Amino acid sequence: MNAAARVRREKVRIQAATMFEESVSTAARPWLTVIRLPAYAPDLDPTEGVWRWMKRGLTNTAARGVDHLAELVKRRLRACQQQTDLLAGFFASTGMTLEPEPPR
């Protein structure tokens, strides 16, 4: 396998963490990088930037109903998907990149 993979996990119970560590042994999978995060780390989560951007775009918008609100959200998400520099910025704000790490 040529592609590198990354698993991001948040702090979990000790028993679950031990089972997780055993199931993703990096010795058996040199292409896998496990990154441990604290229980709640919004500054390390690129989706937080996406939601912040979404909410800013929907501020002061009056939806006529649930269907209209869903359409507004879909339209905003499509706009986000089309702006690759914006998406890269969400990752950059966390210190992550979209480029794979070189093998160690």
Coordinates of C-alpha atoms in Angstrom, one line a residue:
M1 CA 0.0 0.0 0.0
N2 CA 1.5 3.3 -1.1
A3 CA -0.9 5.7 0.5
A4 CA -0.4 6.9 4.1
A5 CA -3.3 6.9 6.5
R6 CA -4.0 8.9 9.6
V7 CA -6.3 8.0 12.4
R8 CA -7.4 10.8 14.6
R9 CA -9.0 9.8 17.9
E10 CA -10.1 11.7 21.0
K11 CA -9.4 10.7 24.5
V12 CA -11.5 7.6 25.4
R13 CA -11.9 5.3 28.3
I14 CA -8.7 3.3 29.2
Q15 CA -10.2 -0.1 28.2
A16 CA -11.4 1.2 24.9
A17 CA -8.0 2.9 24.3
T18 CA -6.1 -0.3 25.0
M19 CA -8.3 -2.3 22.6
F20 CA -7.8 0.5 20.0
E21 CA -4.0 0.5 20.4
E22 CA -4.0 -3.3 19.9
S23 CA -6.2 -3.2 16.8
V24 CA -4.1 -0.6 15.0
S25 CA -0.6 -1.7 15.9
T26 CA 1.6 0.7 13.9
A27 CA 4.4 -1.9 14.0
A28 CA 2.3 -4.0 11.7
R29 CA 1.1 -1.0 9.7
P30 CA 4.0 1.4 9.1
W31 CA 1.8 3.4 6.8
L32 CA -0.5 4.3 9.7
T33 CA -0.1 7.3 12.0
V34 CA -2.2 7.6 15.1
I35 CA -2.6 11.1 16.5
R36 CA -3.9 11.3 20.1
L37 CA -6.1 14.4 20.9
P38 CA -7.4 15.6 24.2
A39 CA -11.1 14.9 24.9
Y40 CA -12.2 18.3 23.5
A41 CA -9.9 20.2 21.2
P42 CA -11.9 22.5 18.9
D43 CA -8.7 24.3 17.8
L44 CA -7.4 21.0 16.4
D45 CA -10.6 20.1 14.6
P46 CA -11.0 21.6 11.0
T47 CA -14.7 21.0 11.1
E48 CA -15.0 23.7 13.8
G49 CA -13.8 26.2 11.1
V50 CA -16.3 24.9 8.7
W51 CA -19.2 25.3 11.2
R52 CA -18.0 28.8 12.1
W53 CA -18.0 29.8 8.4
M54 CA -21.4 28.2 7.9
K55 CA -23.0 30.1 10.9
R56 CA -21.4 33.3 9.8
G57 CA -23.1 32.9 6.3
L58 CA -26.5 32.1 7.8
T59 CA -26.5 34.9 10.3
N60 CA -29.5 37.3 9.9
T61 CA -31.2 34.9 7.5
A62 CA -34.9 34.1 8.1
A63 CA -35.8 30.7 6.9
R64 CA -39.5 30.2 5.9
G65 CA -39.4 26.7 7.2
V66 CA -37.3 23.6 7.8
D67 CA -37.1 22.8 4.1
H68 CA -36.0 26.3 3.3
L69 CA -33.4 26.2 6.0
A70 CA -32.1 22.8 4.6
E71 CA -31.8 24.4 1.2
L72 CA -29.9 27.4 2.6
V73 CA -27.4 25.1 4.4
K74 CA -26.9 22.9 1.3
R75 CA -26.2 26.0 -0.8
R76 CA -23.7 27.2 1.7
L77 CA -22.0 23.8 1.9
R78 CA -21.8 23.7 -1.9
A79 CA -20.1 27.1 -1.9
C80 CA -17.6 25.8 0.7
Q81 CA -16.8 22.8 -1.4
Q82 CA -16.1 24.9 -4.5
Q83 CA -13.5 27.1 -2.6
T84 CA -10.6 24.8 -2.2
D85 CA -8.4 27.6 -0.7
L86 CA -11.1 28.0 2.0
L87 CA -11.0 24.3 2.8
A88 CA -7.2 24.3 2.9
G89 CA -7.4 27.2 5.3
F90 CA -9.5 25.2 7.7
F91 CA -6.8 22.6 7.8
A92 CA -4.0 25.1 8.0
S93 CA -5.6 26.8 11.1
T94 CA -5.2 23.5 12.9
G95 CA -1.6 23.0 11.9
M96 CA -2.5 20.0 9.7
T97 CA -1.9 19.8 6.0
L98 CA -3.5 17.9 3.1
E99 CA -0.1 16.6 2.1
P100 CA 0.9 13.1 3.4
E101 CA 3.8 12.9 5.7
P102 CA 7.0 11.3 4.3
P103 CA 7.7 7.8 5.7
R104 CA 9.9 7.7 8.8

